[in-house]
Short mmCIF file of C-alpha atoms in Angstrom, two decimals:
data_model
loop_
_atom_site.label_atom_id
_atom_site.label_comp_id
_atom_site.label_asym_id
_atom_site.label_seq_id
_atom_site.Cartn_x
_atom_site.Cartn_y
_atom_site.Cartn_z
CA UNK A 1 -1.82 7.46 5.37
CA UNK A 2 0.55 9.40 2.48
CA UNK A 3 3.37 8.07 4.09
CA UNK A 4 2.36 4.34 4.86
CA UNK A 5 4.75 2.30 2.46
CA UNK A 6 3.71 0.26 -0.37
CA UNK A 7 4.56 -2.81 1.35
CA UNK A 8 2.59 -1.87 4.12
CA UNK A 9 -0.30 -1.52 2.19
CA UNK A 10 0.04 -5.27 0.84
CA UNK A 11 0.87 -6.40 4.50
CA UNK A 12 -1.27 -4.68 6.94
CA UNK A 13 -4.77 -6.28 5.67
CA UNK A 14 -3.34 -9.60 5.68
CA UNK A 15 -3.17 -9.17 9.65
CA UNK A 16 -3.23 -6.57 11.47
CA UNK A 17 -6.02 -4.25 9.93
CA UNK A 18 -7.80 -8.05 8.12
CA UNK A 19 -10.81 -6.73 6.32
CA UNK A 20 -13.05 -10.02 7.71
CA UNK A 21 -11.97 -10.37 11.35
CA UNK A 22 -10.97 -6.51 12.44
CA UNK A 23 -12.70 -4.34 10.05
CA UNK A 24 -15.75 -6.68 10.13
CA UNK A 25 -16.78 -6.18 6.41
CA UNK A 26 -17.45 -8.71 3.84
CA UNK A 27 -18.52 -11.20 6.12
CA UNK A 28 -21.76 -12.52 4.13
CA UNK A 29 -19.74 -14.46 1.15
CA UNK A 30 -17.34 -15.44 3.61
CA UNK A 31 -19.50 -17.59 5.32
CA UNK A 32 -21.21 -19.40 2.56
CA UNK A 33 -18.91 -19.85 -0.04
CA UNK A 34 -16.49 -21.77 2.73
CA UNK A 35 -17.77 -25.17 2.62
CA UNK A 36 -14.97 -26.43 0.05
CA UNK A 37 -11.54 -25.08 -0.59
CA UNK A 38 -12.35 -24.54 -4.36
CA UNK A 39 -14.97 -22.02 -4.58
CA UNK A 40 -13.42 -20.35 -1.59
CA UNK A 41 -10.51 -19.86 -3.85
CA UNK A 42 -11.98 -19.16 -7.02
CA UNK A 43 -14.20 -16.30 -4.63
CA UNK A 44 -10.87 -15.26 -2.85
CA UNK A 45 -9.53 -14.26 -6.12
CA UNK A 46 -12.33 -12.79 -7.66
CA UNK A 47 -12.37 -10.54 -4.61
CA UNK A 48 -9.48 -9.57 -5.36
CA UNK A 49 -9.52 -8.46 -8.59
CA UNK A 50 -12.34 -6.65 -8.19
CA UNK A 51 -11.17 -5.32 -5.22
CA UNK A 52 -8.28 -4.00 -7.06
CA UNK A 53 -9.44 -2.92 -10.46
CA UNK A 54 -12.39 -0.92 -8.74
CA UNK A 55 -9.46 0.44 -6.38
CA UNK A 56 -7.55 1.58 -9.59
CA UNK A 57 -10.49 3.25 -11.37
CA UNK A 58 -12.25 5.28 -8.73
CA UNK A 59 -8.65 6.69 -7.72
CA UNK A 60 -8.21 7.39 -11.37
CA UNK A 61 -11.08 9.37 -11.95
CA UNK A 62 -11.61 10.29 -8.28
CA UNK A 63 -10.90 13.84 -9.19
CA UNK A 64 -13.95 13.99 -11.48
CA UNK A 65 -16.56 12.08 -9.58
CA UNK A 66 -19.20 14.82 -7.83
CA UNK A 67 -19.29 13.76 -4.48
CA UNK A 68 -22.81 13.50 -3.97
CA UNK A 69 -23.03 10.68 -6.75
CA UNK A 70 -19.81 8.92 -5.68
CA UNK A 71 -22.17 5.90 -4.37
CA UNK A 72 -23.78 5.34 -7.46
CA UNK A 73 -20.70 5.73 -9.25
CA UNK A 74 -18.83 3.45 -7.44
CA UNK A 75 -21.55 0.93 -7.71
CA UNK A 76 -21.60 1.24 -11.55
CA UNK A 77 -17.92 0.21 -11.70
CA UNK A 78 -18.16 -2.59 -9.27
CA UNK A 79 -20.86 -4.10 -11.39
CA UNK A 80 -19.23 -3.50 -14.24
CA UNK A 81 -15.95 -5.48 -12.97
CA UNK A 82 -18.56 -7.89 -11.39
CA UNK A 83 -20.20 -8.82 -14.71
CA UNK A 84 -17.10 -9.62 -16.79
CA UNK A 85 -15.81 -11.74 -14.07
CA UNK A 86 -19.30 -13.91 -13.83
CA UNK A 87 -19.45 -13.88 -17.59
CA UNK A 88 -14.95 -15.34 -17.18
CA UNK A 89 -16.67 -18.04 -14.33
CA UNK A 90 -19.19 -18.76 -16.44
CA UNK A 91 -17.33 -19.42 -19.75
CA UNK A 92 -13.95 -21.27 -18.17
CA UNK A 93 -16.01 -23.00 -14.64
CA UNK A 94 -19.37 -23.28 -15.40
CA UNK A 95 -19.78 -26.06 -12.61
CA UNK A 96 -17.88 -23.52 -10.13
CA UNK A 97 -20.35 -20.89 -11.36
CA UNK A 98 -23.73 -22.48 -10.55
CA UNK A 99 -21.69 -23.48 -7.02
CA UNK A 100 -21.12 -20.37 -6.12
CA UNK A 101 -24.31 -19.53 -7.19
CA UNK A 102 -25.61 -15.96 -6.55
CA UNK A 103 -23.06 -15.44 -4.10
CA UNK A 104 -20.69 -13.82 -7.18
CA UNK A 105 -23.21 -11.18 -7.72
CA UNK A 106 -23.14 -10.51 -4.34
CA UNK A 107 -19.67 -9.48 -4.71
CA UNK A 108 -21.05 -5.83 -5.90
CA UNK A 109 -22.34 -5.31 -2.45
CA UNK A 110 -19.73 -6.93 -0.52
CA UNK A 111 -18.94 -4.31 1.91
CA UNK A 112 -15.30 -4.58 1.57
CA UNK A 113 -14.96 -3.31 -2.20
CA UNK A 114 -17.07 -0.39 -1.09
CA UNK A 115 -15.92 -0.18 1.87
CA UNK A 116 -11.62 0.35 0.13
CA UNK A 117 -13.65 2.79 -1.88
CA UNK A 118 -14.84 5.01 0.45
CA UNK A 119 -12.03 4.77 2.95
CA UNK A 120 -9.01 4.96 0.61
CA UNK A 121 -9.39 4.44 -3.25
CA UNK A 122 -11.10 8.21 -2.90
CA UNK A 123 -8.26 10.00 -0.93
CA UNK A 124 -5.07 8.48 -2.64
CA UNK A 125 -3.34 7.96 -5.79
CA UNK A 126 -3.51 5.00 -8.48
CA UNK A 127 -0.99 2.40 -7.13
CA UNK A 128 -1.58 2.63 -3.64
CA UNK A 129 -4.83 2.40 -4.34
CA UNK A 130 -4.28 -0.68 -6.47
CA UNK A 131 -2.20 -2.46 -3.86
CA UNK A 132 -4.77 -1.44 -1.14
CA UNK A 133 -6.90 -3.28 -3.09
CA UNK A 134 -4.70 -6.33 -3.85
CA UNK A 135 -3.87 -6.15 -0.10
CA UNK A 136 -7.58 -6.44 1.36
CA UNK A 137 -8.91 -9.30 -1.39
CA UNK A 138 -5.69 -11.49 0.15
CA UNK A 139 -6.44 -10.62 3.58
CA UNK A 140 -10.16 -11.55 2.85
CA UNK A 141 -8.67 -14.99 0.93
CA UNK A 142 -6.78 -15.89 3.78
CA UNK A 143 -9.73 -16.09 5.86
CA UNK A 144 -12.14 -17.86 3.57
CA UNK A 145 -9.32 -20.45 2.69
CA UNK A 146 -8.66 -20.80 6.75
CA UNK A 147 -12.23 -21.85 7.32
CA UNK A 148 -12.75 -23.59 3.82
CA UNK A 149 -9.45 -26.29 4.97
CA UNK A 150 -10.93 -26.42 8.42
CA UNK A 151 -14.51 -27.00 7.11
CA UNK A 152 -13.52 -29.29 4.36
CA UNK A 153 -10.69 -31.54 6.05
CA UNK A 154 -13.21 -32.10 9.61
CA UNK A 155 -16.41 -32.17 7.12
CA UNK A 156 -15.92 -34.21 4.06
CA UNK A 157 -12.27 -35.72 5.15
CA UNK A 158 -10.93 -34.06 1.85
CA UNK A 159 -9.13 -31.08 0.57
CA UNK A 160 -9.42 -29.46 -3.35
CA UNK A 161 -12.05 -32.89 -3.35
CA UNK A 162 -8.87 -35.23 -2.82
CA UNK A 163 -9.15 -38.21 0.00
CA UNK A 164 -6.67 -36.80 2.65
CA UNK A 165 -8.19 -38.68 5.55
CA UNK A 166 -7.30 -42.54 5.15
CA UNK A 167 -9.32 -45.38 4.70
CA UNK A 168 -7.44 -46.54 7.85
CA UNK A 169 -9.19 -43.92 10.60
CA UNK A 170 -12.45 -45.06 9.08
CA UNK A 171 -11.94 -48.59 9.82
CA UNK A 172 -11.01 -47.26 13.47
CA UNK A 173 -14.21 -45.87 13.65
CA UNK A 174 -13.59 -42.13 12.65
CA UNK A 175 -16.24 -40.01 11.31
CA UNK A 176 -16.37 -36.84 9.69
CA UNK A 177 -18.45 -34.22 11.22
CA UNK A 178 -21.07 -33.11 9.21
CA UNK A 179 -22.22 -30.27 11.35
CA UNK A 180 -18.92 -28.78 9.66
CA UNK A 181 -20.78 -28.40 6.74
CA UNK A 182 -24.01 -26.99 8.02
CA UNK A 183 -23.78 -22.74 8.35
CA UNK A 184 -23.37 -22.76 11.85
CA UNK A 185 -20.03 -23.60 12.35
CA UNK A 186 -18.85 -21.11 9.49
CA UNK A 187 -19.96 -18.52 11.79
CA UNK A 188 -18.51 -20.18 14.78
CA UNK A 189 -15.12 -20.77 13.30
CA UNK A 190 -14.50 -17.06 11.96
CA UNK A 191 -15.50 -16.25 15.89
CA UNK A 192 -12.36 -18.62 16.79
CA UNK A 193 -9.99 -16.83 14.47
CA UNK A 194 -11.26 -13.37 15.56
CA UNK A 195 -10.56 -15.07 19.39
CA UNK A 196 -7.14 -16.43 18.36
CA UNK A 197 -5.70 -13.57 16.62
CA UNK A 198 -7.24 -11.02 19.35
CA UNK A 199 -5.61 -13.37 22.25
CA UNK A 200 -2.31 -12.55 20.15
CA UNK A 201 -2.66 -8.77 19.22
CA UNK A 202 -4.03 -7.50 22.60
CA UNK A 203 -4.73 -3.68 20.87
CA UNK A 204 -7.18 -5.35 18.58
CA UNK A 205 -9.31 -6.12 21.73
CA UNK A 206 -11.99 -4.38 22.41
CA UNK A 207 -12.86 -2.67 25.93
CA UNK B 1 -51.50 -21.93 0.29
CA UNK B 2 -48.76 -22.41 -1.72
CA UNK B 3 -47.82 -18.68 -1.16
CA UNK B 4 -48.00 -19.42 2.35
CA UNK B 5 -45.25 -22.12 2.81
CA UNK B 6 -43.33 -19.97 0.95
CA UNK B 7 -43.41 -16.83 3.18
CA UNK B 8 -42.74 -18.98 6.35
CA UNK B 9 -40.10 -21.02 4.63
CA UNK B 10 -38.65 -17.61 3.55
CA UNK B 11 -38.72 -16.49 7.26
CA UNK B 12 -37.39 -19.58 9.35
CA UNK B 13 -36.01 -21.93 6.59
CA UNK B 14 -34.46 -19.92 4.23
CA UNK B 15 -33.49 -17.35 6.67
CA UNK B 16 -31.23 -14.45 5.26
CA UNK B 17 -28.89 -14.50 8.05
CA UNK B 18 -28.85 -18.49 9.48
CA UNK B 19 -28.99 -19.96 6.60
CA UNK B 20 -27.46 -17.61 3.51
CA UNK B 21 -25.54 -15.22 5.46
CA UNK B 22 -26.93 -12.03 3.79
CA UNK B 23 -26.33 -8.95 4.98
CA UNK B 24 -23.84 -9.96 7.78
CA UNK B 25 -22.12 -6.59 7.94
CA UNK B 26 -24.74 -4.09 9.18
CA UNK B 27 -26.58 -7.28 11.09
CA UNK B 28 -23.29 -7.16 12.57
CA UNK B 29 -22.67 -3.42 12.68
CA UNK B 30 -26.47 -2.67 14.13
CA UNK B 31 -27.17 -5.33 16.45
CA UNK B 32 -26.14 -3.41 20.08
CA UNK B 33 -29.49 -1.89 20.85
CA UNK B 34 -32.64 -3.26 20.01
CA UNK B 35 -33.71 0.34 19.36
CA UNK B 36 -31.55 1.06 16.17
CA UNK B 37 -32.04 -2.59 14.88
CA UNK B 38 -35.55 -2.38 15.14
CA UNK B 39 -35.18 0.81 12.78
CA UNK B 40 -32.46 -1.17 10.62
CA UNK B 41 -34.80 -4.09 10.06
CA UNK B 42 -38.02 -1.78 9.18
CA UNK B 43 -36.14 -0.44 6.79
CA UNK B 44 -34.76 -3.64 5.29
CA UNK B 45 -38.28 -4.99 4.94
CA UNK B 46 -39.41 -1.93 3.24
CA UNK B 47 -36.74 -1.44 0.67
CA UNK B 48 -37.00 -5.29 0.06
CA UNK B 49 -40.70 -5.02 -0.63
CA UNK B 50 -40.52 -2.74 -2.90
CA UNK B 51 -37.17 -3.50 -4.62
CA UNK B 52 -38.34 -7.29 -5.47
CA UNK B 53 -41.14 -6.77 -7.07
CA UNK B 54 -39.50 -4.09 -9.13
CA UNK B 55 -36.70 -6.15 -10.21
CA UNK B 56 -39.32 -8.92 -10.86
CA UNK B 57 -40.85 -6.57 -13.50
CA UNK B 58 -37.46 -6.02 -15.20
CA UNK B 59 -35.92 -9.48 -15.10
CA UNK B 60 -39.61 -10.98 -17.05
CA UNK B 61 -40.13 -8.22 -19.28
CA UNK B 62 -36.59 -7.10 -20.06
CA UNK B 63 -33.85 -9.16 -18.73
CA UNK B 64 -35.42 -12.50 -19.77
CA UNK B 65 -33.94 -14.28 -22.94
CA UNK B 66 -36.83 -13.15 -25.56
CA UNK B 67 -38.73 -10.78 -23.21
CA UNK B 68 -37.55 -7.58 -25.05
CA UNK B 69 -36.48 -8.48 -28.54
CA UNK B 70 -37.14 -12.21 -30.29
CA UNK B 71 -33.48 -13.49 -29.35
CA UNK B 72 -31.50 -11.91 -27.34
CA UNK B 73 -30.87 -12.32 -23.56
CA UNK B 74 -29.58 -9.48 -21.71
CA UNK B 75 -29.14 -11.78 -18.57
CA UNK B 76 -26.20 -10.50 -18.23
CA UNK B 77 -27.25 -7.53 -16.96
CA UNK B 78 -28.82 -8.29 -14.55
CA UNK B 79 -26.30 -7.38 -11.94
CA UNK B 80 -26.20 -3.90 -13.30
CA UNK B 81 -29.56 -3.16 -13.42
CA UNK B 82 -30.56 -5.03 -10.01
CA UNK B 83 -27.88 -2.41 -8.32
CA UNK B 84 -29.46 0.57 -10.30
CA UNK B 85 -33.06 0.08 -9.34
CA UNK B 86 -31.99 -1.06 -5.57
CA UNK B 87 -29.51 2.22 -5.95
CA UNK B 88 -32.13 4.31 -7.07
CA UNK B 89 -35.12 3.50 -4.64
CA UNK B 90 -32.92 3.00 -1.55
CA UNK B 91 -31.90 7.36 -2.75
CA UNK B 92 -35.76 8.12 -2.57
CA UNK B 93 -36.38 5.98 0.69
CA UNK B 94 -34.47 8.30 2.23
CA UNK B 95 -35.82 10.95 1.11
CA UNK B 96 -38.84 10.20 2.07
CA UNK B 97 -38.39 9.39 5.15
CA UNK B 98 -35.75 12.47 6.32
CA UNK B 99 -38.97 14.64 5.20
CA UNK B 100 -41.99 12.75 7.10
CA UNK B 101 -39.99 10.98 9.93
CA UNK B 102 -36.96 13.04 10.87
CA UNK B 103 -36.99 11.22 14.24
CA UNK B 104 -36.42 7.84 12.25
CA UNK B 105 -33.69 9.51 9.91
CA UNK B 106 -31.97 10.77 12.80
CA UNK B 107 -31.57 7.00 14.44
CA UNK B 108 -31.44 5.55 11.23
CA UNK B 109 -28.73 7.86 10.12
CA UNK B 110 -25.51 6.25 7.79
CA UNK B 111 -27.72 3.29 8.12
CA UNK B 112 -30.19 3.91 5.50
CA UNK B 113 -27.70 4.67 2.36
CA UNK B 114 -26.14 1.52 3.63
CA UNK B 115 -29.11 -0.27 2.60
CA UNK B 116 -28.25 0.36 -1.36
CA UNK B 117 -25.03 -1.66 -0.58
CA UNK B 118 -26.91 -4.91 2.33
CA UNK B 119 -25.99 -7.99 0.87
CA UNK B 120 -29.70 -8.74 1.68
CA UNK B 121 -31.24 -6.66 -0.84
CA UNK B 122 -29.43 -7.84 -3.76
CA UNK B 123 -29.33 -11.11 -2.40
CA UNK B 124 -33.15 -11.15 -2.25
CA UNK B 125 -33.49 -9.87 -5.97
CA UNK B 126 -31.23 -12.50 -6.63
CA UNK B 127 -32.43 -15.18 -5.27
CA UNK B 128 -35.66 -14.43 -6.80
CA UNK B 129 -33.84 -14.55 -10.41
CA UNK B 130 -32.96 -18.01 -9.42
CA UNK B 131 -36.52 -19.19 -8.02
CA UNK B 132 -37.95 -17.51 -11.09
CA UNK B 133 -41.35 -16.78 -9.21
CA UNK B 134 -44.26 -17.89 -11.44
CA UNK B 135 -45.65 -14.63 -10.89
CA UNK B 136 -45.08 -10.78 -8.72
CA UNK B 137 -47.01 -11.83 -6.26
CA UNK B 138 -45.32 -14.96 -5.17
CA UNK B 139 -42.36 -12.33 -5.58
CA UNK B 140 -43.75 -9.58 -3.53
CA UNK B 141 -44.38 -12.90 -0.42
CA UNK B 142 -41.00 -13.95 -0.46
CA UNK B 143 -39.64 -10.21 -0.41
CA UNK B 144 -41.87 -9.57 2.47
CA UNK B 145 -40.84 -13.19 4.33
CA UNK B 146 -37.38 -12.40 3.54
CA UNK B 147 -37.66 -9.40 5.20
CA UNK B 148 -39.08 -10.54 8.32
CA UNK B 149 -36.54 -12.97 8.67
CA UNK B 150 -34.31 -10.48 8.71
CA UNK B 151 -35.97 -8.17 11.02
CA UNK B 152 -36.25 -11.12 13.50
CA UNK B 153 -32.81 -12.45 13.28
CA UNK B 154 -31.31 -8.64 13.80
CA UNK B 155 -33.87 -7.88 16.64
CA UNK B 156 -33.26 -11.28 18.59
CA UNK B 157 -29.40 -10.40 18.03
CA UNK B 158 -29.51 -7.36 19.47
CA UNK B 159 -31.69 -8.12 22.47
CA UNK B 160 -29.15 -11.24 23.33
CA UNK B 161 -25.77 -8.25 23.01
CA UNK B 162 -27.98 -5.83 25.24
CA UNK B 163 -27.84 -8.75 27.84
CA UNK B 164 -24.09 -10.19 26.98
CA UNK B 165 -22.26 -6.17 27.31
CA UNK B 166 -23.13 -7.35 30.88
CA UNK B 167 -21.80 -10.94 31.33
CA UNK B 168 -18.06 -11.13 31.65
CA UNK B 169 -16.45 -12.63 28.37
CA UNK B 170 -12.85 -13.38 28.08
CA UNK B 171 -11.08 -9.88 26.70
CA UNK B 172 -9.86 -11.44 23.02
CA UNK B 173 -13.79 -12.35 22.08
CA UNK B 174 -15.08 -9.05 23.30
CA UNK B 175 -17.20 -7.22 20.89
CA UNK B 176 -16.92 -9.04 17.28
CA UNK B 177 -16.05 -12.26 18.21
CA UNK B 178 -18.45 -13.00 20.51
CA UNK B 179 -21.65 -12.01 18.36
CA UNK B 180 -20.04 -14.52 15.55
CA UNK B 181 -20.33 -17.15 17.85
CA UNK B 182 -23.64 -16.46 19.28
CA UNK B 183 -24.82 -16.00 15.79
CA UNK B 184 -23.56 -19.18 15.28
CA UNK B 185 -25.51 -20.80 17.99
CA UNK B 186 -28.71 -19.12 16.90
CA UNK B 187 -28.12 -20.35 13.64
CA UNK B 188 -28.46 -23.69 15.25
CA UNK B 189 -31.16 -22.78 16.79
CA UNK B 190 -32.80 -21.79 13.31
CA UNK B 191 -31.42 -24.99 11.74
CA UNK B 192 -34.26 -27.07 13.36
CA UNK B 193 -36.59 -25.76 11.70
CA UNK B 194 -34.98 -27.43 8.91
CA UNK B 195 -36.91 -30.02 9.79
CA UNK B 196 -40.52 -29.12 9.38
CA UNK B 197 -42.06 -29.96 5.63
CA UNK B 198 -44.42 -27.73 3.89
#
């Protein structure tokens, strides 16, 4: 791992070792927050800089942290990082807030921050740690905002809330599909990614 | 009978998994055998019993705006303190149980400090922030019908990848992808019970 290169860190997540679809963490929020593109966003980023800043502190005072505490620890400093972003949401995107509802909070448990801590923040200095962290909130955005476009465009006709499917197709007797919008095909669509990115990566299959 | 709508909405309705996607990650992790995920889901329902009703206490008589001092609201603490207690009792679960059931702690294994960081048990306290229960024992119902969704949605799940490690699925969906999409479809399943009006 010493010898990956930085830009490996900030590439490999976004494909080839994706936090959602091949290390299978973080999955919860990804699913319900994925209805519209917005609060997938506004989640993808505060992933991310949790994700990052927790990164950056635990390898900063990873030396120091007794090892049978670390959990507890860790936890302490997600929370913290948790809390000031919910209180940023809360002041700036109230509306977004209450959308995202208690799904934010969640983001302390969401397996992927703990999961960067335990598997690298630990074992490695600051910055790779840091871009590990950067690395794995984008990989984890570009999943939510994958289904979110999918589920918004076939479910509502709109992206970011704008019209995108014309009047026109209406007329002709389109429809949207509402059963994108139900929590069902969340589920179902990250199992299509997992299928089409598998069916292009054969090692990521699994025997 | 109030209490009781709510503990079988809590189950089938408001399922943890179908319908709020809590705790995805070990449901995903622990759902091969119906042995472990029978162990996983005790356990979830446990530390959710007591963990609610703990948090219950804290958010009315501490957390609340004027519960502690006349005017000020440590809401936003919440998160913090949630973690702590769920932190805290998930460390002496384990305990517990590595001293009276070793058999359990030996299947259970990285499962049970796991708990501290399910989705489902914060999820649950939080949820129950938002609900704001008129008292602990509506609290204590909805832990214990959250729970039990839970159990049955990982149980079911792993019964239905027991059978599937037989069937022949196309190589790319092996494993991961094809529990997302037969979690899907049971999440169908689940959604008719949409339906029903208590």
């Amino acid at each position: 791992m010493a010898q990956t290169k930085n830009s490996e860190l900030i590439k490999n997540p976004l494909n080839l070792n994706n936090p959602i679809t091949v290390q299978v963490l973080g999955i919860c929020s990804a699913l319900a927050v994925t209805v519209k593109l917005e609060p997938a966003i506004v989640m993808a980023i505060s992933v991310t800089v949790v994700t990052a800043l927790s990164n950056l502190i635990i390898s900063l005072i990873r030396n120091t942290i007794p090892s049978r505490i670390r959990i507890i620890v860790q936890l302490m400093v997600v929370s913290f990082l948790v809390i000031l972003v919910d209180q940023v949401l809360k002041a700036f995107m109230y509306e977004l807030d209450k959308a995202l509802s208690v799904y934010i909070g969640l983001i302390i448990t969401n397996c992927i921050v703990m999961g960067r801590l335990e598997a690298f923040a630990l074992g490695n200095k600051p910055l790779p740690a840091l871009l590990d962290g950067i690395g794995n909130g984008l990989g984890y955005g570009l999943i939510l905002v994958i289904v979110a476009f999918v589920r918004e465009l076939f479910g509502s006709g709109q992206l970011f809330g704008f019209q995108i499917i014309p009047q026109a197709c209406y007329d002709l007797g389109y429809e949207n599909c509402g059963f994108m919008l139900n929590p069902p095909m969340a589920l179902i669509l990250i199992g299509v990614v997992i299928w089409i990115q598998r069916s292009k990566m054969k090692e990521l299959q699994e025997k | 009978m109030e209490a009781l709508s709510l503990f079988i909405r809590s189950i089938f309705i408001d399922n943890m998994i179908f319908a709020s996607f809590l705790g995805m990650c070990s449901y995903l992790a622990v759902s091969k055998t119906v042995k472990t995920s029978v162990g996983l889901g005790l356990a979830v329902v446990f530390v959710l019993l007591v963990t609610v009703p703990v948090n219950y206490l804290l958010e009315n008589f501490i957390l609340k705006a004027d519960a502690l001092v006349e005017g000020v609201d440590l809401g936003f603490l919440s998160f913090i303190m949630f973690i702590a207690v769920i932190a805290a009792i998930v460390q002496l679960v384990e305990m517990v149980v590595e001293k009276f059931a070793p058999a359990l702690y030996g299947q259970l294994g990285i499962f049970l400090p796991l708990i501290a960081v399910n989705c489902a048990i914060m999820g649950a306290s939080l949820f129950m922030q938002q609900k704001a229960f008129p008292n602990i024992g509506y609290a204590t119902v909805y832990a214990l019908g959250a729970g039990i969704g839970w159990f049955l949605a990982i149980v079911l799940m792993a019964a239905i990848r027991e059978k599937i490690s037989y069937s022949n699925v196309p190589a790319p969906l092996k494993g991961v992808g094809i529990a997302f999409i037969v979690c899907g479809l049971m999440a169908m399943a689940f959604m008719s019970f949409m339906g029903i009006k208590l």
